Short mmCIF file of C-alpha atoms and ligand atoms in Angstrom, two decimals:
data_model
loop_
_atom_site.label_atom_id
_atom_site.label_comp_id
_atom_site.label_asym_id
_atom_site.label_seq_id
_atom_site.Cartn_x
_atom_site.Cartn_y
_atom_site.Cartn_z
CA MET A 1 -6.73 19.61 -11.85
CA LEU A 2 -5.72 19.81 -8.22
CA PRO A 3 -8.56 20.47 -5.77
CA GLU A 4 -8.63 24.20 -4.92
CA LYS A 5 -8.15 23.55 -1.18
CA ILE A 6 -4.94 21.58 -1.87
CA LYS A 7 -3.64 24.33 -4.11
CA GLN A 8 -4.32 26.93 -1.44
CA VAL A 9 -2.49 25.07 1.32
CA PHE A 10 0.66 24.98 -0.80
CA GLN A 11 0.29 28.61 -1.86
CA ASN A 12 -0.18 29.71 1.76
CA LEU A 13 2.81 27.68 2.86
CA GLY A 14 4.89 29.29 0.14
CA GLU A 15 4.04 32.70 1.60
CA GLU A 16 5.36 31.90 5.06
CA GLN A 17 8.68 33.46 6.06
CA GLY A 18 11.90 31.61 5.39
CA ASP A 19 13.40 29.48 2.67
CA LEU A 20 11.60 27.72 -0.12
CA LYS A 21 9.82 24.66 1.25
CA CYS A 22 8.63 21.11 0.74
CA ALA A 23 5.72 19.37 2.43
CA TYR A 24 3.52 16.33 2.58
CA LEU A 25 -0.16 17.04 2.61
CA TYR A 26 -2.77 14.39 3.40
CA ASP A 27 -6.41 15.08 2.64
CA LEU A 28 -8.19 13.03 5.30
CA SER A 29 -11.69 13.79 4.01
CA GLU A 30 -10.63 12.43 0.63
CA LEU A 31 -9.25 9.31 2.36
CA VAL A 32 -12.46 8.77 4.31
CA SER A 33 -14.65 9.25 1.26
CA HIS A 34 -12.59 6.92 -0.94
CA ALA A 35 -12.19 4.18 1.68
CA SER A 36 -15.90 4.33 2.54
CA LYS A 37 -16.83 3.85 -1.12
CA MET A 38 -14.40 0.93 -1.32
CA ARG A 39 -15.87 -0.72 1.76
CA GLU A 40 -19.49 -0.14 0.75
CA ALA A 41 -19.02 -1.64 -2.71
CA LEU A 42 -17.75 -4.98 -1.38
CA PRO A 43 -20.07 -8.00 -1.41
CA GLU A 44 -21.63 -9.03 1.90
CA ASN A 45 -19.19 -11.75 2.92
CA CYS A 46 -16.10 -9.64 2.15
CA GLU A 47 -14.01 -7.55 4.51
CA LEU A 48 -11.56 -4.73 3.92
CA PHE A 49 -8.44 -4.59 6.08
CA TYR A 50 -5.86 -1.83 5.61
CA ALA A 51 -2.24 -2.91 5.09
CA ALA A 52 -0.52 -0.40 7.38
CA LYS A 53 2.81 -0.76 5.56
CA ALA A 54 1.41 1.51 2.83
CA ASN A 55 1.21 4.44 5.26
CA PRO A 56 1.11 4.00 9.03
CA GLU A 57 0.75 7.68 10.03
CA ALA A 58 -1.43 7.86 13.16
CA GLU A 59 -3.87 10.32 11.55
CA ILE A 60 -4.34 8.00 8.55
CA LEU A 61 -5.01 5.00 10.82
CA GLN A 62 -7.47 6.94 12.95
CA ALA A 63 -9.32 8.27 9.92
CA LEU A 64 -9.66 4.73 8.57
CA GLU A 65 -10.61 3.11 11.87
CA PRO A 66 -14.39 3.61 11.62
CA ILE A 67 -14.43 2.49 7.98
CA VAL A 68 -12.31 -0.61 7.57
CA ASP A 69 -12.81 -3.99 9.22
CA GLY A 70 -9.30 -4.14 10.62
CA PHE A 71 -5.60 -3.60 9.98
CA GLU A 72 -2.74 -5.76 8.76
CA ALA A 73 0.72 -5.56 10.34
CA ALA A 74 3.82 -6.93 8.65
CA SER A 75 6.32 -6.62 11.51
CA GLY A 76 6.45 -6.60 15.28
CA GLY A 77 7.03 -2.84 15.10
CA GLU A 78 3.87 -2.27 13.05
CA LEU A 79 1.95 -4.59 15.32
CA LYS A 80 2.88 -2.63 18.46
CA TRP A 81 2.24 0.69 16.73
CA LEU A 82 -1.18 -0.43 15.51
CA ARG A 83 -2.19 -1.75 18.93
CA GLN A 84 -1.05 1.51 20.54
CA GLN A 85 -2.99 3.63 18.04
CA LEU A 86 -6.02 1.38 17.80
CA PRO A 87 -6.47 -0.44 21.12
CA GLU A 88 -9.80 -2.03 20.18
CA GLN A 89 -9.20 -2.87 16.53
CA ARG A 90 -9.02 -6.24 14.85
CA LEU A 91 -5.41 -6.90 13.83
CA ILE A 92 -3.83 -9.54 11.63
CA PHE A 93 -0.12 -10.24 11.32
CA GLY A 94 1.82 -11.52 8.30
CA GLY A 95 5.22 -11.24 6.69
CA PRO A 96 8.33 -13.40 6.38
CA GLY A 97 11.08 -13.71 9.00
CA LYS A 98 9.02 -13.25 12.15
CA LEU A 99 11.10 -13.25 15.34
CA ASP A 100 10.09 -15.37 18.34
CA CYS A 101 9.44 -12.17 20.28
CA GLU A 102 7.13 -10.98 17.48
CA LEU A 103 5.18 -14.24 17.56
CA GLU A 104 4.87 -13.83 21.34
CA ALA A 105 3.79 -10.21 20.95
CA ALA A 106 1.13 -11.29 18.45
CA ILE A 107 -0.32 -13.62 21.09
CA ASP A 108 -0.05 -11.02 23.85
CA LEU A 109 -1.60 -8.28 21.73
CA ASN A 110 -4.57 -10.49 20.97
CA ILE A 111 -4.39 -10.48 17.21
CA GLU A 112 -7.20 -12.13 15.31
CA LEU A 113 -5.21 -14.17 12.80
CA LEU A 114 -1.55 -14.83 12.17
CA HIS A 115 -0.41 -15.61 8.63
CA VAL A 116 2.17 -18.38 8.75
CA GLU A 117 4.88 -18.19 6.09
CA SER A 118 6.91 -21.40 6.56
CA LEU A 119 6.96 -24.84 8.20
CA TYR A 120 9.64 -23.76 10.66
CA GLU A 121 7.63 -20.69 11.64
CA LEU A 122 4.63 -22.97 12.20
CA ARG A 123 6.64 -25.24 14.53
CA ARG A 124 8.07 -22.25 16.42
CA LEU A 125 4.59 -20.80 16.80
CA GLN A 126 3.31 -24.09 18.18
CA SER A 127 6.02 -24.29 20.84
CA ILE A 128 5.61 -20.61 21.82
CA ALA A 129 1.84 -20.97 22.05
CA GLN A 130 2.20 -24.17 24.07
CA ARG A 131 4.61 -22.50 26.49
CA LYS A 132 2.16 -19.61 26.90
CA ASN A 133 -0.78 -21.98 27.08
CA ALA A 134 -2.48 -19.95 24.34
CA LYS A 135 -4.64 -20.80 21.35
CA VAL A 136 -3.58 -19.16 18.07
CA SER A 137 -5.72 -18.94 14.96
CA ILE A 138 -3.80 -18.93 11.72
CA LEU A 139 -4.03 -18.77 7.96
CA LEU A 140 -1.42 -20.57 5.89
CA ARG A 141 0.07 -18.17 3.36
CA MET A 142 0.35 -20.10 0.11
CA ASN A 143 2.22 -19.55 -3.15
CA ILE A 144 0.50 -21.29 -6.06
CA PRO A 145 1.06 -21.24 -9.84
CA ILE A 146 -1.01 -18.59 -11.59
CA GLY A 147 -1.54 -20.54 -14.83
CA ASP A 148 -2.41 -18.36 -17.80
CA ILE A 149 -3.27 -15.26 -15.73
CA ASN A 150 -1.23 -12.27 -16.91
CA GLN A 151 1.57 -11.22 -14.61
CA THR A 152 1.73 -7.67 -13.29
CA ARG A 153 4.97 -5.73 -12.82
CA LEU A 154 5.40 -7.43 -9.47
CA CYS A 155 4.23 -11.01 -9.46
CA MET A 156 5.03 -13.45 -6.66
CA GLY A 157 2.84 -16.39 -7.66
CA GLY A 158 4.10 -19.78 -8.85
CA LYS A 159 7.75 -18.77 -8.78
CA PRO A 160 10.52 -18.97 -6.19
CA THR A 161 9.96 -16.31 -3.52
CA PRO A 162 10.54 -16.11 0.24
CA PHE A 163 6.78 -15.71 0.73
CA GLY A 164 4.40 -18.43 1.86
CA LEU A 165 4.43 -22.16 1.23
CA GLU A 166 4.39 -23.91 -2.10
CA GLU A 167 1.53 -26.37 -2.54
CA ALA A 168 3.85 -29.39 -2.19
CA LEU A 169 4.39 -28.41 1.48
CA LEU A 170 0.70 -28.12 2.33
CA THR A 171 0.26 -31.68 3.62
CA ASP A 172 3.34 -31.30 5.86
CA ALA A 173 1.91 -28.07 7.25
CA LEU A 174 -1.47 -29.69 7.82
CA SER A 175 0.11 -32.56 9.72
CA VAL A 176 2.01 -30.13 12.02
CA ILE A 177 -1.32 -28.37 12.64
CA GLY A 178 -3.11 -31.72 13.12
CA GLU A 179 -0.68 -32.68 15.90
CA SER A 180 -0.72 -29.23 17.46
CA THR A 181 -2.76 -28.55 20.56
CA ASN A 182 -2.47 -24.78 20.32
CA ILE A 183 -2.92 -23.87 16.65
CA GLU A 184 -6.20 -23.67 14.83
CA LEU A 185 -6.23 -23.42 11.02
CA LYS A 186 -8.89 -20.94 9.92
CA GLY A 187 -8.03 -20.81 6.23
CA PHE A 188 -5.61 -19.70 3.55
CA HIS A 189 -3.90 -16.52 2.48
CA PHE A 190 -2.75 -15.46 -0.99
CA HIS A 191 -1.00 -12.29 -2.09
CA LEU A 192 0.47 -13.19 -5.45
CA MET A 193 0.52 -9.89 -7.34
CA SER A 194 0.98 -6.18 -6.74
CA HIS A 195 0.30 -3.21 -9.08
CA GLN A 196 -2.79 -4.84 -10.53
CA LEU A 197 -4.41 -2.46 -13.01
CA ASP A 198 -6.47 -4.93 -15.01
CA LEU A 199 -9.89 -5.75 -13.64
CA ASP A 200 -10.40 -8.91 -15.75
CA ASN A 201 -7.05 -10.20 -14.64
CA HIS A 202 -7.84 -9.62 -10.99
CA ILE A 203 -11.16 -11.41 -11.30
CA LYS A 204 -9.32 -14.38 -12.84
CA LEU A 205 -6.96 -14.34 -9.88
CA MET A 206 -9.91 -14.35 -7.48
CA ALA A 207 -11.43 -17.27 -9.39
CA LEU A 208 -8.15 -19.17 -9.03
CA TYR A 209 -8.09 -18.46 -5.27
CA PHE A 210 -11.71 -19.60 -4.87
CA GLU A 211 -11.19 -22.79 -6.83
CA THR A 212 -8.00 -23.63 -4.87
CA PHE A 213 -9.63 -22.84 -1.53
CA LYS A 214 -12.57 -25.12 -2.31
CA ARG A 215 -10.36 -27.93 -3.56
CA TRP A 216 -8.21 -27.84 -0.40
CA ARG A 217 -11.23 -27.52 1.86
CA GLU A 218 -12.77 -30.61 0.26
CA SER A 219 -9.55 -32.62 0.26
CA TYR A 220 -7.99 -31.80 3.59
CA ALA A 221 -9.31 -28.94 5.65
CA GLN A 222 -13.09 -29.19 6.06
CA ASN A 223 -13.29 -26.59 8.84
CA VAL A 224 -11.66 -23.63 7.13
CA THR A 225 -13.77 -20.48 7.00
CA HIS A 226 -11.42 -17.66 5.92
CA LEU A 227 -9.78 -16.74 2.66
CA ASN A 228 -7.45 -13.74 2.62
CA VAL A 229 -7.01 -12.56 -0.98
CA GLY A 230 -4.26 -10.03 -0.16
CA GLY A 231 -4.00 -6.53 -1.56
CA GLY A 232 -2.22 -5.54 -4.74
CA ILE A 233 -4.67 -3.23 -6.50
CA GLY A 234 -2.45 -0.74 -8.31
CA ILE A 235 -2.36 2.94 -9.09
CA ASN A 236 -1.94 3.82 -12.72
CA TYR A 237 0.89 6.31 -12.17
CA SER A 238 1.43 6.93 -15.88
CA ASP A 239 -2.26 7.57 -16.53
CA PRO A 240 -3.78 8.32 -13.12
CA ASP A 241 -7.27 9.16 -14.44
CA ASN A 242 -7.48 5.64 -15.80
CA TRP A 243 -8.39 4.04 -12.47
CA PHE A 244 -8.84 0.43 -11.49
CA ASP A 245 -12.64 0.38 -11.51
CA TRP A 246 -13.28 -0.86 -7.98
CA PRO A 247 -17.13 -0.68 -8.07
CA ARG A 248 -17.21 -2.73 -11.28
CA PHE A 249 -14.69 -5.16 -9.81
CA CYS A 250 -16.96 -5.59 -6.77
CA ASP A 251 -19.97 -6.27 -9.00
CA ARG A 252 -18.07 -8.96 -10.87
CA LEU A 253 -16.73 -10.33 -7.59
CA SER A 254 -20.23 -10.62 -6.22
CA ARG A 255 -21.30 -12.70 -9.23
CA LEU A 256 -18.18 -14.83 -8.94
CA ILE A 257 -18.87 -15.50 -5.26
CA ASN A 258 -22.38 -16.65 -6.10
CA ASP A 259 -21.31 -18.75 -9.07
CA SER A 260 -18.51 -20.37 -7.07
CA GLN A 261 -20.74 -20.85 -4.01
CA MET A 262 -18.30 -19.04 -1.76
CA GLN A 263 -20.97 -17.16 0.20
CA ASP A 264 -20.19 -19.08 3.40
CA VAL A 265 -16.53 -18.05 3.42
CA THR A 266 -15.17 -14.81 4.93
CA ILE A 267 -13.23 -13.23 2.07
CA ARG A 268 -10.79 -10.64 3.30
CA PHE A 269 -8.91 -7.99 1.34
CA GLU A 270 -5.81 -6.38 2.85
CA CYS A 271 -5.21 -3.44 0.55
CA GLY A 272 -2.65 -0.70 1.10
CA ARG A 273 -1.71 1.33 -1.96
CA PHE A 274 -5.21 1.62 -3.44
CA VAL A 275 -6.61 2.86 -0.11
CA SER A 276 -4.17 5.61 0.81
CA ALA A 277 -2.17 6.65 -2.29
CA GLN A 278 -4.77 9.08 -3.54
CA CYS A 279 -5.08 11.19 -0.39
CA GLY A 280 -1.39 12.15 -0.30
CA TYR A 281 0.53 14.97 -1.99
CA TYR A 282 4.22 15.77 -1.85
CA GLY A 283 4.91 19.39 -2.79
CA MET A 284 8.34 20.82 -3.59
CA GLN A 285 9.11 24.46 -4.33
CA VAL A 286 11.36 25.07 -7.31
CA LEU A 287 14.84 26.20 -6.22
CA ASP A 288 16.52 26.48 -9.59
CA ILE A 289 15.99 25.87 -13.30
CA LYS A 290 19.04 25.16 -15.43
CA PRO A 291 20.03 23.84 -18.82
CA SER A 292 22.47 20.96 -19.20
CA TYR A 293 23.58 19.67 -22.61
CA GLY A 294 20.25 20.26 -24.28
CA GLU A 295 17.98 19.24 -21.38
CA ILE A 296 16.35 21.37 -18.71
CA PHE A 297 16.65 20.42 -15.05
CA VAL A 298 14.30 21.71 -12.39
CA VAL A 299 15.92 21.45 -8.97
CA ALA A 300 13.34 21.50 -6.19
CA ARG A 301 13.33 21.53 -2.40
CA GLY A 302 13.38 17.97 -0.97
CA GLY A 303 13.82 14.90 -3.12
CA THR A 304 13.70 11.12 -3.20
CA HIS A 305 14.96 10.95 0.41
CA HIS A 306 11.45 12.19 1.30
CA PHE A 307 9.58 10.68 -1.60
CA ARG A 308 11.24 7.51 -2.88
CA THR A 309 8.18 6.27 -4.80
CA PRO A 310 9.37 7.33 -8.29
CA ALA A 311 12.86 5.90 -7.68
CA ALA A 312 11.48 2.69 -6.15
CA GLN A 313 9.05 2.18 -9.03
CA ASN A 314 11.41 3.57 -11.66
CA HIS A 315 8.74 5.82 -13.08
CA SER A 316 8.09 9.48 -13.78
CA HIS A 317 5.69 10.44 -11.01
CA PRO A 318 2.54 12.40 -11.94
CA PHE A 319 2.50 15.99 -10.74
CA LYS A 320 0.67 19.31 -11.05
CA ILE A 321 2.07 22.80 -10.89
CA VAL A 322 0.86 25.39 -8.41
CA HIS A 323 2.12 28.86 -9.23
CA SER A 324 3.38 30.99 -6.41
CA ARG A 325 1.26 34.14 -5.78
CA LEU A 326 4.32 36.17 -4.81
CA THR A 327 5.76 38.61 -7.32
CA LYS A 328 8.87 37.19 -8.81
CA GLU A 329 11.83 39.33 -9.66
CA ALA A 330 14.69 38.13 -11.80
CA VAL A 331 14.37 34.39 -11.16
CA PRO A 332 14.90 31.55 -13.62
CA ARG A 333 11.72 30.64 -15.50
CA ILE A 334 10.70 28.57 -18.49
CA SER A 335 7.65 28.00 -20.62
CA GLN A 336 6.43 25.21 -22.89
CA SER A 337 9.37 22.95 -22.20
CA ARG A 338 10.18 19.39 -21.28
CA VAL A 339 11.91 19.21 -17.92
CA THR A 340 13.48 16.67 -15.60
CA ILE A 341 12.56 17.27 -11.97
CA VAL A 342 15.23 16.47 -9.41
CA GLY A 343 15.72 17.00 -5.68
CA GLN A 344 18.60 18.26 -3.56
CA LEU A 345 20.60 15.04 -3.28
CA CYS A 346 24.07 14.79 -4.79
CA THR A 347 23.25 11.67 -6.75
CA PRO A 348 21.97 11.47 -10.35
CA LYS A 349 19.37 9.01 -9.07
CA ASP A 350 17.46 11.75 -7.28
CA VAL A 351 14.96 12.07 -10.14
CA LEU A 352 11.22 12.39 -9.54
CA ALA A 353 9.96 13.00 -13.07
CA LYS A 354 11.78 12.77 -16.35
CA GLN A 355 11.32 14.82 -19.51
CA GLU A 356 7.80 15.94 -18.68
CA PHE A 357 6.10 18.87 -20.41
CA VAL A 358 5.35 22.01 -18.40
CA GLU A 359 3.42 25.01 -19.64
CA SER A 360 5.26 27.52 -17.47
CA LEU A 361 7.37 27.32 -14.35
CA SER A 362 9.57 29.62 -12.31
CA VAL A 363 11.58 29.50 -9.11
CA GLY A 364 9.20 29.56 -6.12
CA ASP A 365 6.39 27.66 -7.88
CA TRP A 366 5.25 24.36 -6.40
CA ILE A 367 5.57 20.99 -8.06
CA VAL A 368 2.92 18.90 -6.36
CA PHE A 369 3.25 15.15 -6.79
CA THR A 370 -0.10 13.42 -6.55
CA TYR A 371 -0.80 9.82 -5.39
CA ALA A 372 1.88 10.27 -2.73
CA GLY A 373 -0.08 8.76 0.17
CA ALA A 374 1.27 5.19 -0.08
CA TYR A 375 4.79 3.73 0.00
CA ALA A 376 6.16 7.28 -0.05
CA TRP A 377 7.55 8.98 3.09
CA ASN A 378 7.78 5.71 5.04
CA ILE A 379 9.85 3.89 2.39
CA SER A 380 12.29 6.79 1.90
CA HIS A 381 15.94 7.02 3.00
CA GLN A 382 15.12 10.03 5.13
CA ASN A 383 18.49 10.55 6.82
CA PHE A 384 20.63 10.57 3.70
CA LEU A 385 22.51 13.90 3.58
CA MET A 386 20.78 15.10 6.74
CA HIS A 387 18.43 17.44 4.95
CA GLU A 388 15.59 18.90 6.95
CA LYS A 389 12.38 16.88 7.06
CA PRO A 390 9.37 18.08 5.08
CA ARG A 391 6.43 19.76 6.79
CA VAL A 392 3.55 17.29 7.26
CA ILE A 393 0.03 18.64 7.06
CA PHE A 394 -3.21 16.73 7.65
CA LEU A 395 -6.24 18.39 6.15
CA ASP A 396 -9.59 17.40 7.67
C1 LIG B 401 1.11 -9.86 2.26
C2 LIG B 401 0.74 -8.52 1.75
N1 LIG B 401 -0.53 -8.11 1.88
C3 LIG B 401 -0.93 -6.89 1.46
C4 LIG B 401 -0.03 -6.02 0.88
C5 LIG B 401 -0.52 -4.69 0.43
O1 LIG B 401 -0.37 -4.56 -0.92
P1 LIG B 401 -0.90 -3.26 -1.70
O2 LIG B 401 -0.38 -2.08 -0.98
O3 LIG B 401 -0.33 -3.42 -3.06
O4 LIG B 401 -2.38 -3.33 -1.69
C6 LIG B 401 1.30 -6.43 0.69
C7 LIG B 401 2.27 -5.53 0.06
O5 LIG B 401 3.43 -5.73 -0.02
C8 LIG B 401 1.71 -7.71 1.16
O6 LIG B 401 2.96 -8.12 1.03
#
């Protein structure tokens, strides 16, 4: 069921003058409540940073500011935006292919930690920091084999990727750092999987990170204090009520930290999707309903140029129907049918949900896609076909 207040916003919008509409709606009180619960459940030596790439809307960042420990930027653009929106906040900066000007900006904007992705980046950072006479604290982003841990849909560990350094390059990196006068190694960073839905699997991944961190600390880097364990907690889009059980994960994590004697290390999460997906809704009003060779297509206002998540993930996105309160004359309608929901783009790829059952639906009703608060509007090809932008509503 959709919360009543969400339903009402869409119904009210549908009653405004003009054409049928589409809109993003963000429930900020839901965001605050969910993020606060996430933060509170974490063990004492853990921190929660928000990966802004999931959704960098100013209102989302400001709502999260009092709750999270800081924010992660993955480009110079995000870094500047975050500093502008959150002048006092702790920022960290990662991502491959950093420009010299972005490394400089990171120093100028006083970020807390920079995540180094390659040996060349490390050398460039050293010479930039030396020229600026600055000290830079870093984590080395590492890519290690994941052993017998199950892979998720998107796994970056132990295989060729552009991200981080393989273990064989660690000693080279440590010798660059050893000779550097301007770089201080604070620890290691791992982000080896996204879309994690399995709690046991994620605990195994944490155990692998802990064991690797301790082994490296003992062998070569006695002074390291920070372990960034990335983000990657998933949303179960095909069965959204079946959540990743974050409180239970935190309980298990707490035991693992004690058993592994990791209490003296700052363990930092940088989650995106799991923080903001739930607070977002993308609503589309139905423009047309039509049969085609035995299937029924629902054409709705907007499309994947606003909400690319289903196309990017190649899934049928979960949705709810909100019936319009206006009296409908002779408009197309259906009941008890399987439908494919598409947008206004002239490409057969503009599909948001495929062959899903609906009880009843007519032109003017709203299809409200849930879990649309992460990797949604900001990853979409918004200018394709020059359609109007959706309305954006922030609900306090
Ligand atoms: C390095 C890094 N950290 C954190 C994240 C956030 O991941 P998620 O939104 O799955 O939590 C990503 C996502 O791409 C990432 O690449």
